[in-house]
XYZ file of C-alpha atoms in Angstrom:
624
model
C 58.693 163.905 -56.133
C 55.207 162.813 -54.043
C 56.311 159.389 -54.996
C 59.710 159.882 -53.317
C 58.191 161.546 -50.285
C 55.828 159.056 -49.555
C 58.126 156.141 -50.439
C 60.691 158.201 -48.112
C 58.322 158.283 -45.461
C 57.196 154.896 -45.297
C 60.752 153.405 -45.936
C 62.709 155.371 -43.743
C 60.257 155.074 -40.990
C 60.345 151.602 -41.164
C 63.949 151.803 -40.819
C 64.294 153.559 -37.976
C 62.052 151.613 -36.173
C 64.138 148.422 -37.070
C 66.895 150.902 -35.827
C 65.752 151.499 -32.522
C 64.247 147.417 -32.251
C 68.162 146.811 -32.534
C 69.658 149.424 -29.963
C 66.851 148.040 -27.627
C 68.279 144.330 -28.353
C 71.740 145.632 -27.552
C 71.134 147.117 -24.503
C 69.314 143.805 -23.072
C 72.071 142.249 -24.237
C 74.519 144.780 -22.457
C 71.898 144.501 -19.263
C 72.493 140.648 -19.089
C 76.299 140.361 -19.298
C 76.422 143.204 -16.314
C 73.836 140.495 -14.480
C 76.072 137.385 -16.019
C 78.570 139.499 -14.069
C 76.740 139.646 -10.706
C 76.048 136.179 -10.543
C 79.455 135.143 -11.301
C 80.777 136.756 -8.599
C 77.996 135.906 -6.528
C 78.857 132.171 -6.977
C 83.075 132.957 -6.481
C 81.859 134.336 -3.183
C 79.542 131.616 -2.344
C 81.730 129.242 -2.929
C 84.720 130.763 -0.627
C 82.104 131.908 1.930
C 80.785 127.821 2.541
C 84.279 126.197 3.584
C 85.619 125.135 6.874
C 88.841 126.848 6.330
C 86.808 130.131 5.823
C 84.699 129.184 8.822
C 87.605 128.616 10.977
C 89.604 131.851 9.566
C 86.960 134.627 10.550
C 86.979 133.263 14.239
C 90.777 133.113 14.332
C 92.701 134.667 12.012
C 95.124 131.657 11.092
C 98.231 133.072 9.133
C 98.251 129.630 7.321
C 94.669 130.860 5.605
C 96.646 133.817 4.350
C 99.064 131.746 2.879
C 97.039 129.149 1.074
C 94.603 130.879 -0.537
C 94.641 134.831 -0.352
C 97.792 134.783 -2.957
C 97.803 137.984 -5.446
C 97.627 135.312 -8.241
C 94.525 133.883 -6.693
C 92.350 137.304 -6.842
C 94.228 137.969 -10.474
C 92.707 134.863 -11.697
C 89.355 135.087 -10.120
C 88.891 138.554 -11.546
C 88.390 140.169 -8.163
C 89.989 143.194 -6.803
C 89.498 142.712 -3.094
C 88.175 140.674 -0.739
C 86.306 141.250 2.794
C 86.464 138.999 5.751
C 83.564 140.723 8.529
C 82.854 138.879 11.811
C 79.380 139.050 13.229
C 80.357 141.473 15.285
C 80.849 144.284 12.356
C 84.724 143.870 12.528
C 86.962 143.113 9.520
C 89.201 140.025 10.456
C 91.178 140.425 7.091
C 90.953 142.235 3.959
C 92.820 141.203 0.695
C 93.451 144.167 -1.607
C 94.615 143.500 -4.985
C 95.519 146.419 -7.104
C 94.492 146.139 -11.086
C 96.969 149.077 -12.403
C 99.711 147.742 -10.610
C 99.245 144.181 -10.465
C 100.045 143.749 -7.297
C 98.468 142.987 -3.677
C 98.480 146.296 -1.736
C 96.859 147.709 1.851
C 93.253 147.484 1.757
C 92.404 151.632 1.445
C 90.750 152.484 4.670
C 87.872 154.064 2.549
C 87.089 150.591 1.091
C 86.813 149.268 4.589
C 85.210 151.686 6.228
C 82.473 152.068 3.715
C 82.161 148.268 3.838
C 82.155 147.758 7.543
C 80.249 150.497 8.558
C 78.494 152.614 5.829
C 77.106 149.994 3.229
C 77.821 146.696 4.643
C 74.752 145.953 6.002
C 73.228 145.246 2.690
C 75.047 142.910 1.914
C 75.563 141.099 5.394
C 74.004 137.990 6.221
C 73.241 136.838 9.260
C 70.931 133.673 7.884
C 71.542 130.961 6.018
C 70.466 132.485 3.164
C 71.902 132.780 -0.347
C 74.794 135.000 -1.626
C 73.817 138.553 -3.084
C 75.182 140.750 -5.623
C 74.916 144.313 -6.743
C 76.167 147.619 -7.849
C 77.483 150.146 -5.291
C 79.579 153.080 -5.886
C 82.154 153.102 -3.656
C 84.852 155.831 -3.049
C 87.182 154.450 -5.228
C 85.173 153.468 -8.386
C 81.620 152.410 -9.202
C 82.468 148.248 -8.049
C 80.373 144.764 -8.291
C 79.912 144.008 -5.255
C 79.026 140.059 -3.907
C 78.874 138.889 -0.184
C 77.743 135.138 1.498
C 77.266 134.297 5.147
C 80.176 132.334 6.576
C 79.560 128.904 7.028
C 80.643 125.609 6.918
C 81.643 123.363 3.887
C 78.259 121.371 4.765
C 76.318 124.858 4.479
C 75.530 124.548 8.043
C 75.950 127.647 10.588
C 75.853 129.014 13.409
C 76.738 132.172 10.467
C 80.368 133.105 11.535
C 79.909 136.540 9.554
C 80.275 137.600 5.934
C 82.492 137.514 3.267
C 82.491 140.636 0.767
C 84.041 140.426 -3.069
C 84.936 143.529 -5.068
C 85.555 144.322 -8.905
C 85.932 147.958 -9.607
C 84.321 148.825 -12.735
C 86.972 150.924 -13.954
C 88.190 151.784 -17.101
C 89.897 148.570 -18.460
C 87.075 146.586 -16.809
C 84.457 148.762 -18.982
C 86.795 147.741 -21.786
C 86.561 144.113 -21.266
C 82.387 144.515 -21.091
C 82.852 146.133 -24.502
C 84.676 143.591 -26.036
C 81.861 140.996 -24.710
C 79.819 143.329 -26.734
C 81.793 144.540 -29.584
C 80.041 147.765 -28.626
C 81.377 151.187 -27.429
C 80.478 151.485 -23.834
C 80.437 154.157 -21.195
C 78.920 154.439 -17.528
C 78.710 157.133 -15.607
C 77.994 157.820 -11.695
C 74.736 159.945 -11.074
C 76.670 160.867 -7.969
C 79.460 162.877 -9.885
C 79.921 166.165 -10.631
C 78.525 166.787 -14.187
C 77.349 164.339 -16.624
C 78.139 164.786 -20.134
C 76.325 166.051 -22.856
C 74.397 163.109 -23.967
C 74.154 161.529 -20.551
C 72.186 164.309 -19.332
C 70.206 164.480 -22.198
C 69.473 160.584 -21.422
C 68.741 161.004 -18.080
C 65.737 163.393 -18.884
C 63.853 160.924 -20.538
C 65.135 158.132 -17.582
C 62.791 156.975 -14.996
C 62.529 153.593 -13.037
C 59.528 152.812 -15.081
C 60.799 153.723 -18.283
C 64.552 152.413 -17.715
C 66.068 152.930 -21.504
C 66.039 155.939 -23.348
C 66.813 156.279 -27.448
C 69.122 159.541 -28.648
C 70.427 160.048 -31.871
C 73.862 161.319 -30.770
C 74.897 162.738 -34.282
C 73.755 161.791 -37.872
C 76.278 158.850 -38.084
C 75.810 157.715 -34.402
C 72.709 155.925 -32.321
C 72.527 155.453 -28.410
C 70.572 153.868 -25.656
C 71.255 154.609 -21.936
C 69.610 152.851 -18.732
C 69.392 153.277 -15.435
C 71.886 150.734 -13.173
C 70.554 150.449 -9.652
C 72.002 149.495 -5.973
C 70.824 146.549 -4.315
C 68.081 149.197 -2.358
C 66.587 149.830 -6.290
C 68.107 153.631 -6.095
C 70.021 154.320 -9.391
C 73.527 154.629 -8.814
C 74.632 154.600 -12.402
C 74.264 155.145 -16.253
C 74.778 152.929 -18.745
C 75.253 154.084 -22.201
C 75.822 152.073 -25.722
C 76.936 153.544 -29.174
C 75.793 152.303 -32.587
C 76.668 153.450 -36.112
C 72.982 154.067 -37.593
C 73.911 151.235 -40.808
C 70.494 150.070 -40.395
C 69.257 153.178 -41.390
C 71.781 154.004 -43.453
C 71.032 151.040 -45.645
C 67.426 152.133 -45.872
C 69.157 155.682 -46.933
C 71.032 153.456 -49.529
C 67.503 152.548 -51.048
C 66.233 155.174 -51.396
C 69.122 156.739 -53.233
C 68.569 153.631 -55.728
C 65.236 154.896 -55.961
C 66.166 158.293 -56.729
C 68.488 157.103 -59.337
C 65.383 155.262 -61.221
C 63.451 159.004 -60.938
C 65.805 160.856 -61.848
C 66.834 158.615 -64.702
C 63.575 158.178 -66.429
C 62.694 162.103 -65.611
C 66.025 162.829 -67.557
C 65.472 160.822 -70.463
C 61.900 163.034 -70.514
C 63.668 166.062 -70.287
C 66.161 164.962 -73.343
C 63.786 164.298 -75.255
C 61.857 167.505 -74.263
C 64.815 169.690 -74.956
C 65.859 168.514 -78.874
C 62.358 169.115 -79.314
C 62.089 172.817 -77.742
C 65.903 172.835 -79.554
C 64.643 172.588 -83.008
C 61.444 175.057 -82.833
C 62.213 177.739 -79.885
C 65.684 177.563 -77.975
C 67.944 178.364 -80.406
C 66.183 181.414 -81.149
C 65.928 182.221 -77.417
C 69.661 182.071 -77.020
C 70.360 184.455 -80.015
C 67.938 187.588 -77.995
C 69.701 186.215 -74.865
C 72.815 186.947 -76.030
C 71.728 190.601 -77.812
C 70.162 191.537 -74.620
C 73.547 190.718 -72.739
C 75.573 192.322 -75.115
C 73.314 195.375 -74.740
C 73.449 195.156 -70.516
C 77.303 194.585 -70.757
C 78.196 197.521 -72.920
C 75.802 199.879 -71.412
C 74.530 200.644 -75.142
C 70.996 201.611 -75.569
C 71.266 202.815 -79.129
C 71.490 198.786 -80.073
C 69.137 196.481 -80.904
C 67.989 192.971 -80.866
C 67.674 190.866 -84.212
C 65.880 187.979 -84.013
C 63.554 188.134 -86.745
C 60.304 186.305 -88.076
C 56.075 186.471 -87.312
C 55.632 184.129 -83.961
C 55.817 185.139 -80.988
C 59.448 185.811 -80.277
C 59.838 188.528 -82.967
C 57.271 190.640 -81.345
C 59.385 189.990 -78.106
C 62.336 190.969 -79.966
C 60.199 194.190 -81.177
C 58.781 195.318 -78.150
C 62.218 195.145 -76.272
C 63.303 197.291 -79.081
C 60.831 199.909 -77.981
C 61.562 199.652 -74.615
C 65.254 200.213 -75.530
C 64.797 203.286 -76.874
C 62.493 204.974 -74.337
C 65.036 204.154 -71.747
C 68.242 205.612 -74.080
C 66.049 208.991 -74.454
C 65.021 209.138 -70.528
C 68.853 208.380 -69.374
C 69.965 211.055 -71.664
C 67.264 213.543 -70.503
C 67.870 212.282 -66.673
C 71.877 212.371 -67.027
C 71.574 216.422 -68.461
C 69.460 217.301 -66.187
C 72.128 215.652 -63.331
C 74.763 217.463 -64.943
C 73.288 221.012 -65.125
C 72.542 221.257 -61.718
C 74.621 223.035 -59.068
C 73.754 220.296 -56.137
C 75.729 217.079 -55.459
C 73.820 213.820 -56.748
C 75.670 210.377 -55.759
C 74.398 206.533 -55.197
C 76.326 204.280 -52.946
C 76.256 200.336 -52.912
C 75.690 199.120 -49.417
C 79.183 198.645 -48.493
C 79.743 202.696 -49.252
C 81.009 202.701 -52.266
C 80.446 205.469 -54.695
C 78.778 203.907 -57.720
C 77.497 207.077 -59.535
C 77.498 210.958 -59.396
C 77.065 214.030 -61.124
C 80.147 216.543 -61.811
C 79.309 218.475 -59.486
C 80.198 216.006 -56.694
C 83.206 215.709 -58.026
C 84.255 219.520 -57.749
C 83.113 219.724 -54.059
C 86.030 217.433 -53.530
C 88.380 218.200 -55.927
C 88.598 214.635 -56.921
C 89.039 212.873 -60.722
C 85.441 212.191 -61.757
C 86.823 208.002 -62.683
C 88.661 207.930 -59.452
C 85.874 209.240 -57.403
C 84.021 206.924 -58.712
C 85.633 203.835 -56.649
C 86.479 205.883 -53.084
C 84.673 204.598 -50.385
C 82.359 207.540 -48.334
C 84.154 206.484 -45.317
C 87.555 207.512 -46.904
C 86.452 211.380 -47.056
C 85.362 211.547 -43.170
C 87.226 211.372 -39.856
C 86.225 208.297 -37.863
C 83.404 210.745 -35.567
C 81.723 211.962 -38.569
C 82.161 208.500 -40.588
C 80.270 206.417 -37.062
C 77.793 209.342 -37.979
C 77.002 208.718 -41.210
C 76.955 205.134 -40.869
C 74.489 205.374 -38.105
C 72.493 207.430 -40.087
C 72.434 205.285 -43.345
C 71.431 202.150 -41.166
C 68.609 203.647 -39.542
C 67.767 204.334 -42.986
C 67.855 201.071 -44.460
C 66.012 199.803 -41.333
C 63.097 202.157 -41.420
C 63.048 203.224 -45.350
C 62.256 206.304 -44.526
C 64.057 208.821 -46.663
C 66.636 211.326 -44.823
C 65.709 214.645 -45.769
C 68.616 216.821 -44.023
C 71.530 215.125 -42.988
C 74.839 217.414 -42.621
C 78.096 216.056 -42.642
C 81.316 216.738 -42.390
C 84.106 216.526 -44.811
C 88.090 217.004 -44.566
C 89.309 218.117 -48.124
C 92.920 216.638 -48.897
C 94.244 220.493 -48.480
C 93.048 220.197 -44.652
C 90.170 222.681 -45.633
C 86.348 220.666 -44.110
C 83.584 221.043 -46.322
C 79.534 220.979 -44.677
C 77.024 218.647 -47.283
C 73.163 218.951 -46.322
C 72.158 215.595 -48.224
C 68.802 214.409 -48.437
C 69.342 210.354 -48.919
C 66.947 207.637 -50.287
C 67.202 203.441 -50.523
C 67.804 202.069 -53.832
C 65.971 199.201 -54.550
C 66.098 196.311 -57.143
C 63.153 195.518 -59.088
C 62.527 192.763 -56.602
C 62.176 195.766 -53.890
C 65.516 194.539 -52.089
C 67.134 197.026 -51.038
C 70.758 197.547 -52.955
C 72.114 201.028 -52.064
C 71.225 204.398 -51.263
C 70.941 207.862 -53.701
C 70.950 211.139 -52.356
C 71.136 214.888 -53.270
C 73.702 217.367 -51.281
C 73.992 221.039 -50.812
C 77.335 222.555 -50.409
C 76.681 224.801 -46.824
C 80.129 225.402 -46.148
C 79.975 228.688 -45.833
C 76.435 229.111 -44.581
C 77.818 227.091 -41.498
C 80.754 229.354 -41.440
C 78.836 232.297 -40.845
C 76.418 229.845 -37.933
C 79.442 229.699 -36.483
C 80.853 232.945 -36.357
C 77.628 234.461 -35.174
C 77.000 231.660 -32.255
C 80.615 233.071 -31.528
C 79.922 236.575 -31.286
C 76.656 236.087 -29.666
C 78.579 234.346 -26.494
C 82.209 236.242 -26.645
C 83.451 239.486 -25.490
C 84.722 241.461 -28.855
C 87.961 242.580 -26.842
C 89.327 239.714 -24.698
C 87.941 237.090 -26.161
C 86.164 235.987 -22.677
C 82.602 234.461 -22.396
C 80.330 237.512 -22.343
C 77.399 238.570 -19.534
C 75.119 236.708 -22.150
C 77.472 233.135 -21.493
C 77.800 233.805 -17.828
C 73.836 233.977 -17.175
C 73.140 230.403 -19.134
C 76.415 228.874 -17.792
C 75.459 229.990 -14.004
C 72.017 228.486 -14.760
C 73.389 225.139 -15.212
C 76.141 224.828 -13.409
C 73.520 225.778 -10.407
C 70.734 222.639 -12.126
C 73.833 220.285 -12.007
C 74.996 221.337 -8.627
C 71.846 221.021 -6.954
C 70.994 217.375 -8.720
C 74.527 216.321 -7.831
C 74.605 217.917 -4.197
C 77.663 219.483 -4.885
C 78.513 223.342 -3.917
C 79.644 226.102 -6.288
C 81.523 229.122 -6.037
C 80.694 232.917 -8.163
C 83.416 235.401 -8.038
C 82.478 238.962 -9.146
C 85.846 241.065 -10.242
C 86.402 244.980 -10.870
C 89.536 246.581 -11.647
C 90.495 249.662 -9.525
C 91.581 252.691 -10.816
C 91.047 251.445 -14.268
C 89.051 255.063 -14.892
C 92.737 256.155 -14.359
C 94.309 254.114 -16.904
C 91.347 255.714 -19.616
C 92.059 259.358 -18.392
C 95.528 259.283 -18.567
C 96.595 257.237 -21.382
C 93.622 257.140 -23.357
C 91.461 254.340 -24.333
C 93.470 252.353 -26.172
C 95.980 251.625 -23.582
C 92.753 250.548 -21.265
C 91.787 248.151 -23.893
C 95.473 246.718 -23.926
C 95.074 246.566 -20.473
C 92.060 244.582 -20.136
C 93.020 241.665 -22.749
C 96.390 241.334 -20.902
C 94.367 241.161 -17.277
C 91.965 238.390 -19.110
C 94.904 236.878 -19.918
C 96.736 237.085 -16.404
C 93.796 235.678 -15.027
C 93.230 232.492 -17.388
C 96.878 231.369 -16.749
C 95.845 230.960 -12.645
C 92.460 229.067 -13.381
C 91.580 225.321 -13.895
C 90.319 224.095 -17.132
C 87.115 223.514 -15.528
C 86.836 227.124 -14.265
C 84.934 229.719 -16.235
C 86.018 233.390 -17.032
C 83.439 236.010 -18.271
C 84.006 239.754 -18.885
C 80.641 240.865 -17.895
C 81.426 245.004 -19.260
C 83.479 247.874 -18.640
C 86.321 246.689 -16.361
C 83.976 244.165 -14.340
C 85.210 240.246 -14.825
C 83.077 236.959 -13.182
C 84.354 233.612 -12.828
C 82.386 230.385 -11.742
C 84.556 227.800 -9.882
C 82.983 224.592 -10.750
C 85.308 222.503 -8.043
C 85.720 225.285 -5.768
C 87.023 222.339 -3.527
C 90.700 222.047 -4.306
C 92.528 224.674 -4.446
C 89.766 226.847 -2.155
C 88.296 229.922 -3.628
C 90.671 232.165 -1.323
C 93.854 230.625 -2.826
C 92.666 231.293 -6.305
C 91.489 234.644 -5.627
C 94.932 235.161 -3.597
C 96.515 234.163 -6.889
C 94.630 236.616 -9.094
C 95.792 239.551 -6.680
C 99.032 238.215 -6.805
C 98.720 238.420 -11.243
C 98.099 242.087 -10.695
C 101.839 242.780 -8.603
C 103.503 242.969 -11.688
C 102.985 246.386 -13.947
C 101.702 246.765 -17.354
C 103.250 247.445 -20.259
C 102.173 249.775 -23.493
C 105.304 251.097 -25.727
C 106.959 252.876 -23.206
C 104.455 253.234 -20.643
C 104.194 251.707 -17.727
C 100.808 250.544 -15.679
C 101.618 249.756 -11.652
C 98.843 251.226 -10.112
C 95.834 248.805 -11.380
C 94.890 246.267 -9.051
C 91.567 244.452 -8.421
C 89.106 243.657 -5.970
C 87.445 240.056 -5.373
C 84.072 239.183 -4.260
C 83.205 235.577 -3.614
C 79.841 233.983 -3.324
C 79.163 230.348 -2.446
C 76.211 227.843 -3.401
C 73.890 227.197 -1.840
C 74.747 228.000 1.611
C 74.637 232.465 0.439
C 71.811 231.668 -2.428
C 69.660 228.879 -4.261
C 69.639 230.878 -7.313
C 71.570 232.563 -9.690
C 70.693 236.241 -9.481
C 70.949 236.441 -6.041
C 74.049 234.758 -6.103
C 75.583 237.438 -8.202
C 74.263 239.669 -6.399
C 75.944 238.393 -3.092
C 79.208 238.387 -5.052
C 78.540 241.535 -5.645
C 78.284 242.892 -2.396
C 81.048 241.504 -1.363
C 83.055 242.933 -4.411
C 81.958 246.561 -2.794
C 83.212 245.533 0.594
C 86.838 244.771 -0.883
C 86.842 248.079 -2.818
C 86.748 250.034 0.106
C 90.314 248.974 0.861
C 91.468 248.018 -2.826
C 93.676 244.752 -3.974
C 92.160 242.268 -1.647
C 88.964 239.678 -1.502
C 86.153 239.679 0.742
C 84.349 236.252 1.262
C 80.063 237.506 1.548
C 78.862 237.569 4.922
C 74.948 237.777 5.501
C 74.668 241.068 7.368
C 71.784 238.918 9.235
C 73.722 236.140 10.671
């Protein structure tokens, strides 16, 4: 192995280096045909721009010109898309357009001409008699080669009539035809557009005018070089990108593999030879307390044991596993009764929640076959609230490790009937410390939560009617005044006492006032919200907290409960028609800030109503 890695290192470098020595000799190449290109075109327009005919054309337009020379076969066979005729003067006498997807002369597109004649022309105008020049311009159209010459005469004498402009879009099949030149997959793209791709912009990173080709390794199979193409003012205008499969590289690869082979060959006949040896004196014995350890871990049977005999080393392995065996039978045994015996639930789950071990006793909590219990997931004995629950819980554990030591949970029997577990839940770990599962221990507090629950019940509910007691209404004011005032939002208290209720005691006795009162609660809950809050506070005195006292208003509601009271009461063959009640109505904040005094404002405007009976009185501050 240190002979392959430094052989790989020194081999493969050398490789790549020859790689990239390559792409570099590719891309000059690529470079040279662009500028093999240029000065072809440079010398088509050089040629056309020195003639008398041309000379005489661009100062008078001659049809006959036209005729003889700008034919659609003449710019098909010189390879040029267009042609540009400019006076010194800045105007185009005549432009020759020659499509290359349809084959055909067409109008010269105004953008072509206008960007010519006006916005890039004058780089390539010549008003000397100087030489032709050539260069790259992106024009509207496409990226193009562009070429122009000063006008002159066949003799290459002036004045300089103007300037002659030649176009060849490099377009797609023009790309193609570079390609071919190269046998190499080309691509350009324009700086100016609007996103380059992937590897282009990757390229363009390491691209600057100094350092004009950049090297990326597009893909394991694949090797590029990209440079910078620039306009005839130097500014780069376009990128030029070459693909190569990496068979240099790949053949140093190949090498290596040879070499590999050689290693790999003379390290197996080492290891052959190795093996008959170990074969003959240790392995086969190995094998055999392989095999009666297996046997043992398959079966699960710990009163077994291993046979390989003898006086080396192997027999006292065989020995002391032997021993080990049998301390582990009598602790399982000691560890299962003592699992068995008691009353709590034990259980171990794998980490997708499946029940991989428990006790009997788990088994009874859920009336469930101890063997088919034994492959239900936990998930499958909780609604999805209580399941999320658990789940949570049992991640936090494995995140943290640190054991759960009361986590309740509830349980929906297959009778309907829910069942509370208190578990206390550890990890499970492997002997590599990875954690595998979790083990845990649960109580069965069904009925101690039962009687939480009944209590909490009592402690906050009138006996009789079943309303929220004085105790509920004190804590629920209390916040429903925190959240009003955080919020900025108004509530309303409405204090309630039946009159001549002493009646209803005195003259049908107390049993028919009792009747009385749970049929007013429930009068009274059938005209209120869901949001609205009914207490019996004692006696025959009722409060209700209006927590969007908004829509309908207090009044309406309060007209509602006086209008619950029109009809009589029934008991047997009694009849009630004389109860009715009186409303006081308090609002926060603008009577009182806090809840006491807010009652008591209710309050006082309860007394107000009960001077006249069966009507509501809205608290006025005697002050204001």
């Amino acid at each position: 192995m240190i002979i392959y890695s430094i052989t790989s290192e020194i081999l493969l470098g050398g490789y790549a280096k020859l790689e990239k020595e390559n792409i570099l000799l590719s891309m000059d190449q690529a470079i040279k045909i662009i500028d093999n290109e240029l000065v072809h075109l440079q010398s088509i327009v050089g040629e056309w721009a020195a003639c008398n005919d041309t000379y005489f054309f661009v100062q008078h337009k001659n049809q006959k010109y036209i005729d003889d020379n700008l034919m659609d076969s003449t710019l098909a066979n010189l390879h040029v898309n267009f042609l540009l005729f400019i006076n010194t003067a800045g105007e185009i006498v005549y432009c020759k357009y020659f499509n290359p997807e349809t084959g055909r002369g067409e109008t010269c597109p105004e953008s072509i001409k206008k960007y010519l004649s006006f916005d890039g022309s004058f780089l390539l105008r010549n008003k000397s008699k100087k030489e032709a020049l050539a260069g790259l311009a992106i024009l509207p159209e496409n990226p193009s080669f562009l070429a122009s010459a000063p006008i002159l005469t066949s003799q290459r004498k002036g004045p300089v009539m103007g300037t002659l402009i030649a176009g060849r879009y490099l377009n797609a099949p023009e790309i193609k035809r570079l390609a071919s030149l190269l046998n190499l997959s080309v691509a350009f793209e324009r700086l100016d557009g609007p996103s380059l791709s992937e590897r282009f912009k990757k390229a363009k990173q390491s691209l600057t005018l100094e350092n004009k080709v950049a090297i990326i390794l597009l893909d394991k199979n694949t090797i590029g070089a990209y440079s910078l193409l620039t306009d005839l003012t130097g500014t780069p205008i376009l990128m030029l990108g070459i693909d190569k499969e990496r068979r240099i590289y790949f053949q140093g690869k190949s090498n290596m593999r040879y070499l590999i082979y050689s290693l790999l060959i003379t390290g197996l006949v080492f290891i052959i030879t190795t093996f008959i040896f170990l074969e003959i004196t240790v392995l086969s014995r190995m094998i055999r307390l392989n095999s009666d350890v297996k046997e043992i871990t398959s079966t699960g049977n710990l009163s077994a044991k291993t046979k390989t005999t003898g006086k080396d080393e192997l027999s006292d392995l065989s020995t002391q596993i032997n021993l080990i065996l049998e301390s582990v039978r009598v602790s399982t045994e000691r560890d299962r009764a003592i699992l068995e015996s008691i009353e709590d639930a034990y259980f171990e789950v794998d980490l997708a929640g499946t029940i991989t071990f428990h006790n009997d006793a788990l088994s009874k909590i859920f009336n469930y076959d101890k063997e088919a219990l034994g492959k239900v997931n936990y998930r499958q004995l909780l609604d999805e609230s209580a399941a999320e629950k658990a789940f949570n819980t049992f991640q936090h554990l494995y995140k943290t490790g640190i054991p759960v030591s009361s986590m309740e949970t509830e349980f929906e029997l297959e009778n309907g009937q829910k069942t509370y577990l208190e578990s206390s839940v550890s990890l499970i770990k492997d002997n590599k410390g990875k954690t595998i599962g979790f083990r845990g221990i649960s109580k069965n507090v069904t009925e101690q939560k039962k009687s939480s629950k009944r209590l909490l019940y009592m402690a906050y509910h009138d006996s009789l009617t079943g309303l929220l007691n004085r105790k509920a209404f004190h804590e629920d004011l209390e916040k429903e005044l925190l959240y009003a005032d955080r919020y900025k939002q108004q509530r309303v208290v409405m204090y309630l006492d039946l009159d001549k209720f002493k009646k209803v005691n005195d003259t049908f006795g107390h049993h028919a006032g009792d009747h009385l009162l749970k049929e007013f609660a429930q009068r009274v809950k059938k005209v209120l919200r869901d949001t609205d809050l009914v207490y019996r506070l004692g006696g025959d005195e009722f409060a209700i907290i209006l927590t969007s006292p908004q829509d309908p208003t207090p009044d309406i509601i309060a007209q509602r409960i006086l209008d619950v009271m029109v009809p009589p009461f029934y008991l047997k063959s009694q009849t009630i028609d004389f109860v009715t009640t009186s409303i006081g109505i308090s609002f926060y904040p603008s009577d009182s800030t806090d809840a006491e005094t807010l009652l008591q404002c209710a309050d006082k405007a309860m007394y107000e109503a009960k001077k006249d009976r069966n009507k509501y009185v809205i608290f006025q501050d005697s002050k204001s």
